[in-house]
PDB file of C-alpha atoms and ligand atoms in Angstrom:
ATOM      1  CA  MET A   1       5.149  -0.296  17.023  1.00 43.00           C
ATOM      2  CA  SER A   2       3.234  -2.945  15.543  1.00 42.00           C
ATOM      3  CA  GLU A   3       3.737  -4.690  12.296  1.00 47.00           C
ATOM      4  CA  HIS A   4       0.105  -5.622  12.140  1.00 49.00           C
ATOM      5  CA  SER A   5      -1.511  -4.385   9.002  1.00 49.00           C
ATOM      6  CA  GLY A   6      -4.922  -4.261  10.390  1.00 54.00           C
ATOM      7  CA  GLU A   7      -3.897  -1.067  12.225  1.00 81.00           C
ATOM      8  CA  ALA A   8      -2.380   0.426   9.045  1.00 96.00           C
ATOM      9  CA  ILE A   9      -3.373   4.091   8.041  1.00 97.00           C
ATOM     10  CA  LEU A  10      -2.421   3.220   4.543  1.00 98.00           C
ATOM     11  CA  SER A  11      -1.913  -0.200   2.812  1.00 97.00           C
ATOM     12  CA  GLY A  12      -1.591  -1.656  -0.346  1.00 98.00           C
ATOM     13  CA  LYS A  13      -2.223  -5.445  -1.304  1.00 98.00           C
ATOM     14  CA  GLY A  14      -0.754  -7.184  -4.467  1.00 98.00           C
ATOM     15  CA  VAL A  15      -0.004  -3.882  -5.907  1.00 98.00           C
ATOM     16  CA  THR A  16       1.072  -4.291  -9.415  1.00 98.00           C
ATOM     17  CA  LYS A  17       2.102  -2.209 -12.358  1.00 98.00           C
ATOM     18  CA  ARG A  18       2.885  -3.244 -15.850  1.00 98.00           C
ATOM     19  CA  PHE A  19       4.428  -1.099 -18.594  1.00 97.00           C
ATOM     20  CA  GLY A  20       3.861  -3.220 -21.780  1.00 95.00           C
ATOM     21  CA  GLY A  21       5.894  -6.339 -21.012  1.00 93.00           C
ATOM     22  CA  LEU A  22       7.856  -4.612 -17.996  1.00 97.00           C
ATOM     23  CA  VAL A  23       6.568  -5.476 -14.571  1.00 98.00           C
ATOM     24  CA  ALA A  24       7.721  -2.404 -12.693  1.00 98.00           C
ATOM     25  CA  VAL A  25       5.871  -3.256  -9.552  1.00 98.00           C
ATOM     26  CA  ASN A  26       5.003  -6.889  -8.908  1.00 98.00           C
ATOM     27  CA  HIS A  27       2.357  -7.875  -6.260  1.00 98.00           C
ATOM     28  CA  VAL A  28       3.701  -5.614  -3.489  1.00 98.00           C
ATOM     29  CA  ASP A  29       2.048  -5.762  -0.108  1.00 98.00           C
ATOM     30  CA  ILE A  30       2.970  -2.747   1.846  1.00 98.00           C
ATOM     31  CA  HIS A  31       1.366  -1.047   4.958  1.00 98.00           C
ATOM     32  CA  LEU A  32       2.083   2.206   6.860  1.00 98.00           C
ATOM     33  CA  ASN A  33       1.046   2.269  10.485  1.00 97.00           C
ATOM     34  CA  LYS A  34      -0.121   5.391  12.307  1.00 96.00           C
ATOM     35  CA  HIS A  35       2.704   7.906  13.225  1.00 96.00           C
ATOM     36  CA  GLU A  36       5.323   5.640  11.563  1.00 97.00           C
ATOM     37  CA  ILE A  37       8.222   6.615   9.330  1.00 98.00           C
ATOM     38  CA  LEU A  38       8.457   3.677   6.817  1.00 98.00           C
ATOM     39  CA  GLY A  39      11.715   3.788   4.699  1.00 97.00           C
ATOM     40  CA  LEU A  40      11.250   2.268   1.188  1.00 97.00           C
ATOM     41  CA  ILE A  41      14.638   1.407  -0.370  1.00 94.00           C
ATOM     42  CA  GLY A  42      15.884  -0.309  -3.384  1.00 91.00           C
ATOM     43  CA  PRO A  43      18.248   0.179  -6.392  1.00 90.00           C
ATOM     44  CA  ASN A  44      17.444   2.651  -9.162  1.00 91.00           C
ATOM     45  CA  GLY A  45      14.743   1.326 -11.338  1.00 94.00           C
ATOM     46  CA  ALA A  46      13.448  -1.068  -8.564  1.00 95.00           C
ATOM     47  CA  GLY A  47       9.852   0.381  -8.946  1.00 97.00           C
ATOM     48  CA  LYS A  48       9.633   2.844  -5.914  1.00 97.00           C
ATOM     49  CA  THR A  49       8.532   5.920  -7.520  1.00 96.00           C
ATOM     50  CA  THR A  50       6.008   3.736  -9.413  1.00 97.00           C
ATOM     51  CA  LEU A  51       4.704   2.441  -6.146  1.00 98.00           C
ATOM     52  CA  PHE A  52       4.331   5.963  -4.881  1.00 96.00           C
ATOM     53  CA  ASN A  53       2.528   6.753  -7.916  1.00 95.00           C
ATOM     54  CA  MET A  54      -0.016   4.133  -7.271  1.00 97.00           C
ATOM     55  CA  LEU A  55      -0.242   4.712  -3.543  1.00 97.00           C
ATOM     56  CA  SER A  56      -0.958   8.446  -4.352  1.00 95.00           C
ATOM     57  CA  GLY A  57      -3.255   7.713  -7.171  1.00 95.00           C
ATOM     58  CA  THR A  58      -1.186   9.278  -9.600  1.00 94.00           C
ATOM     59  CA  MET A  59      -0.969   6.354 -11.659  1.00 96.00           C
ATOM     60  CA  PRO A  60      -3.663   3.487 -11.919  1.00 96.00           C
ATOM     61  CA  MET A  61      -2.774   0.176 -10.700  1.00 97.00           C
ATOM     62  CA  SER A  62      -2.757  -2.830 -13.061  1.00 98.00           C
ATOM     63  CA  GLU A  63      -3.695  -4.913 -10.257  1.00 97.00           C
ATOM     64  CA  GLY A  64      -4.021  -4.738  -6.457  1.00 98.00           C
ATOM     65  CA  GLU A  65      -5.981  -3.048  -3.702  1.00 97.00           C
ATOM     66  CA  LEU A  66      -5.428   0.053  -1.676  1.00 97.00           C
ATOM     67  CA  ARG A  67      -6.827   0.795   1.802  1.00 97.00           C
ATOM     68  CA  TYR A  68      -6.824   3.998   3.797  1.00 97.00           C
ATOM     69  CA  HIS A  69      -7.957   3.852   7.319  1.00 96.00           C
ATOM     70  CA  GLY A  70      -8.838   0.318   6.559  1.00 94.00           C
ATOM     71  CA  LYS A  71     -11.418   1.209   3.839  1.00 95.00           C
ATOM     72  CA  VAL A  72     -10.879   0.081   0.332  1.00 97.00           C
ATOM     73  CA  ILE A  73     -10.467   2.875  -2.237  1.00 96.00           C
ATOM     74  CA  PRO A  74     -12.122   1.452  -5.289  1.00 93.00           C
ATOM     75  CA  LYS A  75     -10.621   3.684  -7.958  1.00 91.00           C
ATOM     76  CA  PRO A  76      -7.706   5.650  -6.376  1.00 91.00           C
ATOM     77  CA  ARG A  77      -7.353   8.935  -8.193  1.00 92.00           C
ATOM     78  CA  SER A  78      -4.679  11.579  -6.923  1.00 90.00           C
ATOM     79  CA  ASN A  79      -7.118  14.549  -6.341  1.00 89.00           C
ATOM     80  CA  GLU A  80      -9.439  12.470  -4.390  1.00 92.00           C
ATOM     81  CA  LEU A  81      -6.668  10.746  -2.316  1.00 94.00           C
ATOM     82  CA  CYS A  82      -5.155  14.284  -1.653  1.00 94.00           C
ATOM     83  CA  LYS A  83      -8.401  15.438  -0.443  1.00 93.00           C
ATOM     84  CA  MET A  84      -8.589  12.280   1.798  1.00 95.00           C
ATOM     85  CA  GLY A  85      -5.271  13.152   3.323  1.00 96.00           C
ATOM     86  CA  ILE A  86      -2.660  11.585   1.263  1.00 96.00           C
ATOM     87  CA  GLY A  87       0.187  14.144   0.272  1.00 94.00           C
ATOM     88  CA  ARG A  88       3.339  13.436  -1.629  1.00 91.00           C
ATOM     89  CA  THR A  89       6.440  15.144  -3.239  1.00 90.00           C
ATOM     90  CA  TYR A  90       7.737  14.421  -6.632  1.00 83.00           C
ATOM     91  CA  GLN A  91      11.350  13.023  -7.181  1.00 76.00           C
ATOM     92  CA  ILE A  92      11.721  15.550 -10.040  1.00 71.00           C
ATOM     93  CA  CYS A  93      10.829  19.038  -8.288  1.00 66.00           C
ATOM     94  CA  GLN A  94       8.815  20.850 -10.832  1.00 71.00           C
ATOM     95  CA  PRO A  95       8.045  24.204  -9.404  1.00 72.00           C
ATOM     96  CA  PHE A  96       5.616  26.420 -11.334  1.00 73.00           C
ATOM     97  CA  SER A  97       8.541  28.795 -12.561  1.00 76.00           C
ATOM     98  CA  ASN A  98       6.208  31.708 -13.197  1.00 83.00           C
ATOM     99  CA  LEU A  99       5.080  31.610  -9.608  1.00 90.00           C
ATOM    100  CA  THR A 100       6.602  32.682  -6.453  1.00 94.00           C
ATOM    101  CA  VAL A 101       7.407  30.257  -3.812  1.00 95.00           C
ATOM    102  CA  LEU A 102       4.374  31.268  -1.696  1.00 96.00           C
ATOM    103  CA  GLU A 103       2.256  30.907  -4.675  1.00 95.00           C
ATOM    104  CA  ASN A 104       3.688  27.479  -5.413  1.00 93.00           C
ATOM    105  CA  VAL A 105       2.693  26.338  -1.951  1.00 95.00           C
ATOM    106  CA  MET A 106      -0.637  28.012  -2.192  1.00 95.00           C
ATOM    107  CA  VAL A 107      -1.410  25.409  -4.969  1.00 92.00           C
ATOM    108  CA  GLY A 108      -1.279  22.856  -2.287  1.00 91.00           C
ATOM    109  CA  ALA A 109      -3.170  25.077   0.237  1.00 95.00           C
ATOM    110  CA  TYR A 110      -6.089  25.675  -2.008  1.00 93.00           C
ATOM    111  CA  ILE A 111      -7.073  21.999  -1.457  1.00 92.00           C
ATOM    112  CA  ARG A 112      -8.291  23.114   2.103  1.00 95.00           C
ATOM    113  CA  HIS A 113      -8.752  26.819   1.762  1.00 95.00           C
ATOM    114  CA  GLY A 114     -11.058  28.069  -0.822  1.00 92.00           C
ATOM    115  CA  LYS A 115     -10.445  31.810  -0.130  1.00 95.00           C
ATOM    116  CA  THR A 116      -7.266  33.208  -1.575  1.00 96.00           C
ATOM    117  CA  SER A 117      -6.333  35.036   1.606  1.00 97.00           C
ATOM    118  CA  GLU A 118      -6.661  31.852   3.638  1.00 97.00           C
ATOM    119  CA  ALA A 119      -4.782  29.745   1.322  1.00 96.00           C
ATOM    120  CA  ARG A 120      -1.984  32.635   1.441  1.00 97.00           C
ATOM    121  CA  ASP A 121      -1.834  32.574   5.081  1.00 98.00           C
ATOM    122  CA  ALA A 122      -1.897  28.759   5.505  1.00 97.00           C
ATOM    123  CA  ALA A 123       0.848  28.496   2.675  1.00 97.00           C
ATOM    124  CA  TYR A 124       3.042  31.179   4.617  1.00 97.00           C
ATOM    125  CA  GLN A 125       2.749  29.183   7.870  1.00 97.00           C
ATOM    126  CA  VAL A 126       3.872  25.966   5.990  1.00 97.00           C
ATOM    127  CA  LEU A 127       6.834  28.019   4.651  1.00 97.00           C
ATOM    128  CA  LYS A 128       7.733  29.115   8.205  1.00 96.00           C
ATOM    129  CA  ARG A 129       7.622  25.655   9.325  1.00 94.00           C
ATOM    130  CA  VAL A 130      10.066  24.298   6.741  1.00 95.00           C
ATOM    131  CA  GLY A 131      12.282  27.334   7.268  1.00 94.00           C
ATOM    132  CA  LEU A 132      11.828  28.946   3.679  1.00 95.00           C
ATOM    133  CA  GLU A 133       9.541  32.039   4.801  1.00 95.00           C
ATOM    134  CA  GLN A 134      12.586  34.272   3.574  1.00 95.00           C
ATOM    135  CA  ALA A 135      12.236  32.980   0.079  1.00 95.00           C
ATOM    136  CA  ALA A 136       8.463  33.333  -0.013  1.00 96.00           C
ATOM    137  CA  HIS A 137       8.453  36.071  -2.779  1.00 95.00           C
ATOM    138  CA  SER A 138      11.227  34.563  -4.671  1.00 92.00           C
ATOM    139  CA  GLY A 139      10.516  32.972  -8.064  1.00 89.00           C
ATOM    140  CA  GLY A 140       9.949  29.331  -7.931  1.00 78.00           C
ATOM    141  CA  SER A 141      12.998  28.856 -10.352  1.00 80.00           C
ATOM    142  CA  ALA A 142      15.531  30.863  -8.312  1.00 84.00           C
ATOM    143  CA  LEU A 143      15.823  28.374  -5.486  1.00 89.00           C
ATOM    144  CA  THR A 144      18.824  26.337  -4.668  1.00 91.00           C
ATOM    145  CA  LEU A 145      18.541  22.545  -4.562  1.00 90.00           C
ATOM    146  CA  PRO A 146      17.944  22.200  -0.870  1.00 91.00           C
ATOM    147  CA  GLN A 147      15.403  25.181  -0.913  1.00 92.00           C
ATOM    148  CA  LEU A 148      13.761  23.370  -3.829  1.00 91.00           C
ATOM    149  CA  LYS A 149      13.553  20.275  -1.781  1.00 92.00           C
ATOM    150  CA  ARG A 150      12.036  22.116   1.065  1.00 93.00           C
ATOM    151  CA  MET A 151       9.462  23.825  -1.097  1.00 94.00           C
ATOM    152  CA  GLU A 152       8.461  20.396  -2.438  1.00 93.00           C
ATOM    153  CA  VAL A 153       7.891  19.319   1.143  1.00 95.00           C
ATOM    154  CA  ALA A 154       6.007  22.443   1.796  1.00 96.00           C
ATOM    155  CA  ARG A 155       3.770  21.987  -1.185  1.00 94.00           C
ATOM    156  CA  ALA A 156       2.879  18.463   0.015  1.00 95.00           C
ATOM    157  CA  LEU A 157       2.215  19.779   3.668  1.00 96.00           C
ATOM    158  CA  ALA A 158       0.056  22.596   2.449  1.00 96.00           C
ATOM    159  CA  THR A 159      -2.355  19.927   1.473  1.00 95.00           C
ATOM    160  CA  GLU A 160      -2.698  19.220   5.241  1.00 95.00           C
ATOM    161  CA  PRO A 161      -2.117  15.246   4.905  1.00 96.00           C
ATOM    162  CA  ASP A 162      -2.191  12.580   7.419  1.00 97.00           C
ATOM    163  CA  VAL A 163       0.049  10.470   5.170  1.00 97.00           C
ATOM    164  CA  LEU A 164       3.127  12.070   3.572  1.00 97.00           C
ATOM    165  CA  LEU A 165       4.970  10.306   0.824  1.00 97.00           C
ATOM    166  CA  LEU A 166       8.451  11.698   0.360  1.00 96.00           C
ATOM    167  CA  ASP A 167      10.297  10.698  -2.817  1.00 95.00           C
ATOM    168  CA  GLU A 168      14.042  11.446  -2.523  1.00 93.00           C
ATOM    169  CA  VAL A 169      13.919  14.760  -0.591  1.00 92.00           C
ATOM    170  CA  ILE A 170      17.425  14.112   0.839  1.00 91.00           C
ATOM    171  CA  ALA A 171      19.418  12.891  -2.150  1.00 87.00           C
ATOM    172  CA  GLY A 172      21.829  15.600  -3.407  1.00 89.00           C
ATOM    173  CA  LEU A 173      22.110  17.554  -0.167  1.00 91.00           C
ATOM    174  CA  ASN A 174      25.192  18.169   1.808  1.00 92.00           C
ATOM    175  CA  PRO A 175      25.527  16.644   5.388  1.00 91.00           C
ATOM    176  CA  THR A 176      24.464  19.814   7.019  1.00 93.00           C
ATOM    177  CA  GLU A 177      21.300  20.106   4.862  1.00 92.00           C
ATOM    178  CA  VAL A 178      20.856  16.334   5.330  1.00 92.00           C
ATOM    179  CA  GLU A 179      20.559  16.971   9.038  1.00 92.00           C
ATOM    180  CA  ARG A 180      18.220  19.903   8.864  1.00 92.00           C
ATOM    181  CA  ILE A 181      15.829  18.028   6.625  1.00 92.00           C
ATOM    182  CA  MET A 182      15.836  14.951   8.656  1.00 94.00           C
ATOM    183  CA  GLU A 183      15.151  17.141  11.664  1.00 94.00           C
ATOM    184  CA  LEU A 184      12.007  18.657   9.674  1.00 94.00           C
ATOM    185  CA  ILE A 185      10.964  14.973   8.905  1.00 96.00           C
ATOM    186  CA  ARG A 186      11.071  13.992  12.556  1.00 96.00           C
ATOM    187  CA  GLU A 187       9.074  17.190  13.505  1.00 95.00           C
ATOM    188  CA  ILE A 188       6.669  16.301  10.902  1.00 95.00           C
ATOM    189  CA  ARG A 189       6.127  12.997  12.322  1.00 96.00           C
ATOM    190  CA  ALA A 190       5.941  14.284  15.865  1.00 96.00           C
ATOM    191  CA  GLY A 191       3.120  16.650  14.687  1.00 94.00           C
ATOM    192  CA  GLY A 192       1.039  13.476  14.157  1.00 94.00           C
ATOM    193  CA  MET A 193       1.705  12.506  10.419  1.00 97.00           C
ATOM    194  CA  SER A 194       2.606   8.992   9.220  1.00 98.00           C
ATOM    195  CA  ILE A 195       5.386   8.883   6.439  1.00 98.00           C
ATOM    196  CA  ILE A 196       6.681   6.808   3.730  1.00 98.00           C
ATOM    197  CA  ILE A 197      10.250   8.051   2.488  1.00 97.00           C
ATOM    198  CA  ILE A 198      12.107   6.786  -0.451  1.00 96.00           C
ATOM    199  CA  GLU A 199      15.675   7.578  -0.071  1.00 91.00           C
ATOM    200  CA  HIS A 200      19.152   6.425  -1.187  1.00 80.00           C
ATOM    201  CA  VAL A 201      21.190   8.033   1.682  1.00 78.00           C
ATOM    202  CA  MET A 202      21.315   4.759   3.637  1.00 80.00           C
ATOM    203  CA  ARG A 203      22.639   6.432   6.758  1.00 82.00           C
ATOM    204  CA  ALA A 204      19.748   8.732   6.907  1.00 87.00           C
ATOM    205  CA  MET A 205      17.350   5.961   6.216  1.00 91.00           C
ATOM    206  CA  MET A 206      18.710   3.762   8.947  1.00 91.00           C
ATOM    207  CA  ASN A 207      18.430   6.732  11.319  1.00 91.00           C
ATOM    208  CA  LEU A 208      14.989   7.962  10.420  1.00 95.00           C
ATOM    209  CA  SER A 209      13.103   4.931   9.707  1.00 97.00           C
ATOM    210  CA  ASP A 210      11.051   2.914  12.195  1.00 97.00           C
ATOM    211  CA  ARG A 211      10.941   0.068   9.744  1.00 97.00           C
ATOM    212  CA  ILE A 212      12.215  -0.496   6.270  1.00 97.00           C
ATOM    213  CA  VAL A 213      10.816  -2.206   3.207  1.00 96.00           C
ATOM    214  CA  VAL A 214      13.124  -3.254   0.388  1.00 94.00           C
ATOM    215  CA  ILE A 215      12.204  -3.711  -3.280  1.00 94.00           C
ATOM    216  CA  ASN A 216      14.305  -5.027  -6.106  1.00 93.00           C
ATOM    217  CA  GLN A 217      13.111  -5.415  -9.616  1.00 94.00           C
ATOM    218  CA  GLY A 218       9.542  -4.581  -8.684  1.00 97.00           C
ATOM    219  CA  THR A 219       9.382  -7.223  -5.957  1.00 97.00           C
ATOM    220  CA  LYS A 220       9.562  -6.717  -2.193  1.00 97.00           C
ATOM    221  CA  ILE A 221      12.479  -8.700  -0.978  1.00 94.00           C
ATOM    222  CA  ALA A 222      12.666  -7.611   2.645  1.00 95.00           C
ATOM    223  CA  GLU A 223      11.045  -5.993   5.326  1.00 96.00           C
ATOM    224  CA  GLY A 224      11.887  -5.212   8.966  1.00 96.00           C
ATOM    225  CA  LEU A 225      13.685  -3.114  11.514  1.00 97.00           C
ATOM    226  CA  PRO A 226      16.657  -1.014  10.178  1.00 95.00           C
ATOM    227  CA  ALA A 227      19.172  -3.276  11.906  1.00 93.00           C
ATOM    228  CA  GLU A 228      17.460  -6.402  10.380  1.00 94.00           C
ATOM    229  CA  ILE A 229      17.714  -4.911   7.024  1.00 93.00           C
ATOM    230  CA  ALA A 230      21.239  -3.785   7.298  1.00 89.00           C
ATOM    231  CA  SER A 231      22.290  -7.505   8.200  1.00 90.00           C
ATOM    232  CA  ASN A 232      19.781  -9.191   5.796  1.00 90.00           C
ATOM    233  CA  PRO A 233      22.080 -11.305   3.205  1.00 89.00           C
ATOM    234  CA  LEU A 234      19.659 -10.814   0.388  1.00 86.00           C
ATOM    235  CA  VAL A 235      19.537  -7.016   0.807  1.00 85.00           C
ATOM    236  CA  ILE A 236      23.280  -6.805   1.024  1.00 83.00           C
ATOM    237  CA  GLU A 237      23.817  -8.773  -2.167  1.00 82.00           C
ATOM    238  CA  SER A 238      21.086  -6.920  -4.180  1.00 75.00           C
ATOM    239  CA  TYR A 239      21.515  -3.485  -2.834  1.00 69.00           C
ATOM    240  CA  LEU A 240      23.811  -2.506  -0.129  1.00 63.00           C
ATOM    241  CA  GLY A 241      26.841  -4.386  -1.725  1.00 58.00           C
ATOM    242  CA  GLY A 242      25.669  -3.703  -5.336  1.00 51.00           C
ATOM    243  CA  GLY A 243      28.053  -0.753  -6.102  1.00 47.00           C
ATOM    244  CA  LYS A 244      26.248   2.138  -7.701  1.00 45.00           C
ATOM    245  CA  HIS A 245      22.512   2.223  -7.129  1.00 43.00           C
TER     246      HIS A 245
HETATM  247  N1  ADP B 301       5.805   5.910 -17.147  1.00 61.63           N
HETATM  248  C1  ADP B 301       6.397   4.780 -17.447  1.00 61.63           C
HETATM  249  N2  ADP B 301       6.459   4.050 -18.580  1.00 61.63           N
HETATM  250  C2  ADP B 301       7.295   3.006 -18.852  1.00 61.63           C
HETATM  251  N3  ADP B 301       8.257   2.561 -17.905  1.00 61.63           N
HETATM  252  C3  ADP B 301       8.158   3.321 -16.756  1.00 61.63           C
HETATM  253  C4  ADP B 301       7.324   4.316 -16.317  1.00 61.63           C
HETATM  254  N4  ADP B 301       7.910   4.794 -15.168  1.00 61.63           N
HETATM  255  C5  ADP B 301       8.733   3.882 -14.701  1.00 61.63           C
HETATM  256  N5  ADP B 301       9.125   2.970 -15.764  1.00 61.63           N
HETATM  257  C6  ADP B 301       9.926   1.950 -15.571  1.00 61.63           C
HETATM  258  O1  ADP B 301       9.619   1.163 -14.325  1.00 61.63           O
HETATM  259  C7  ADP B 301      10.730   0.767 -13.649  1.00 61.63           C
HETATM  260  C8  ADP B 301      10.660   1.443 -12.192  1.00 61.63           C
HETATM  261  O2  ADP B 301      10.810   2.726 -12.256  1.00 61.63           O
HETATM  262  P1  ADP B 301      10.748   3.561 -11.158  1.00 61.63           P
HETATM  263  O3  ADP B 301       9.529   3.521 -10.305  1.00 61.63           O
HETATM  264  O4  ADP B 301      11.054   5.188 -11.512  1.00 61.63           O
HETATM  265  O5  ADP B 301      11.959   3.223 -10.141  1.00 61.63           O
HETATM  266  P2  ADP B 301      12.958   3.695  -8.959  1.00 61.63           P
HETATM  267  O6  ADP B 301      11.949   5.044  -8.543  1.00 61.63           O
HETATM  268  O7  ADP B 301      12.944   2.616  -7.929  1.00 61.63           O
HETATM  269  O8  ADP B 301      14.233   4.281  -9.348  1.00 61.63           O
HETATM  270  C9  ADP B 301      12.027   1.254 -14.503  1.00 61.63           C
HETATM  271  O9  ADP B 301      12.484   0.085 -15.493  1.00 61.63           O
HETATM  272  C10 ADP B 301      11.434   2.437 -15.437  1.00 61.63           C
HETATM  273  O10 ADP B 301      12.222   2.557 -16.534  1.00 61.63           O
HETATM  274 MG1   MG B 302      12.373   7.010  -8.086  1.00 61.63          MG
END
């Protein structure tokens, strides 16, 4: 695995977001290598979701530059980035409650498949992949938390991305469910995707990630292999030893 950003599939340079006087993300350099699982950790309010919002074009950057396959994206917009191959989940799962699970996933599939029948077939295949086909015809609002998280992953997968951004899809699950979703994430990577994952469950992150980036108060404070991060004094002080996060 290389840490050289020149080979990155997705990278951000000097990525910054200001909300009025608050600098939520402060000149963060981040890159994702091909077929890599990059863990993004940091305390609550550190700016992780805001960084995802900018990497996926959901929110404009105040400053910074985004590159995909080495090419600068001048004005990143979520629809455009999604079509280019950057898929994401949302921390707060918001299923369309008047749609079935299958229809929720079809919303993602329509990005690639114009015909309803094709979108439905593609969405169903994704549901099978995440182990949710039994719930295909349930209402989106009838799901349990683990099912919701799987549907959220399915919705992103249905856009057929190269890069998948996962925002807390493990948090709140029991140990068995954590194992299952970790297995799914590994399978997704084995299928050729590159993944950035935000998560609080440290054991899962140390296990899953090839490399970890730590942000605190909007600033990147560490980057390295899981073992390096686990023994980094700055990380221990600001995050791992910091009580509730
Ligand atoms: N849309 C917004 N408007 C104003 N402040 C925001 C907005 N989104 C996030 N913030 C603030 O930015 C900071 C980082 O938030 P967030 O990215 O959600 O952190 P994390 O995902 O690491 O918990 C927090 O102080 C949060 O209150
Ligand atoms: Mg968040």
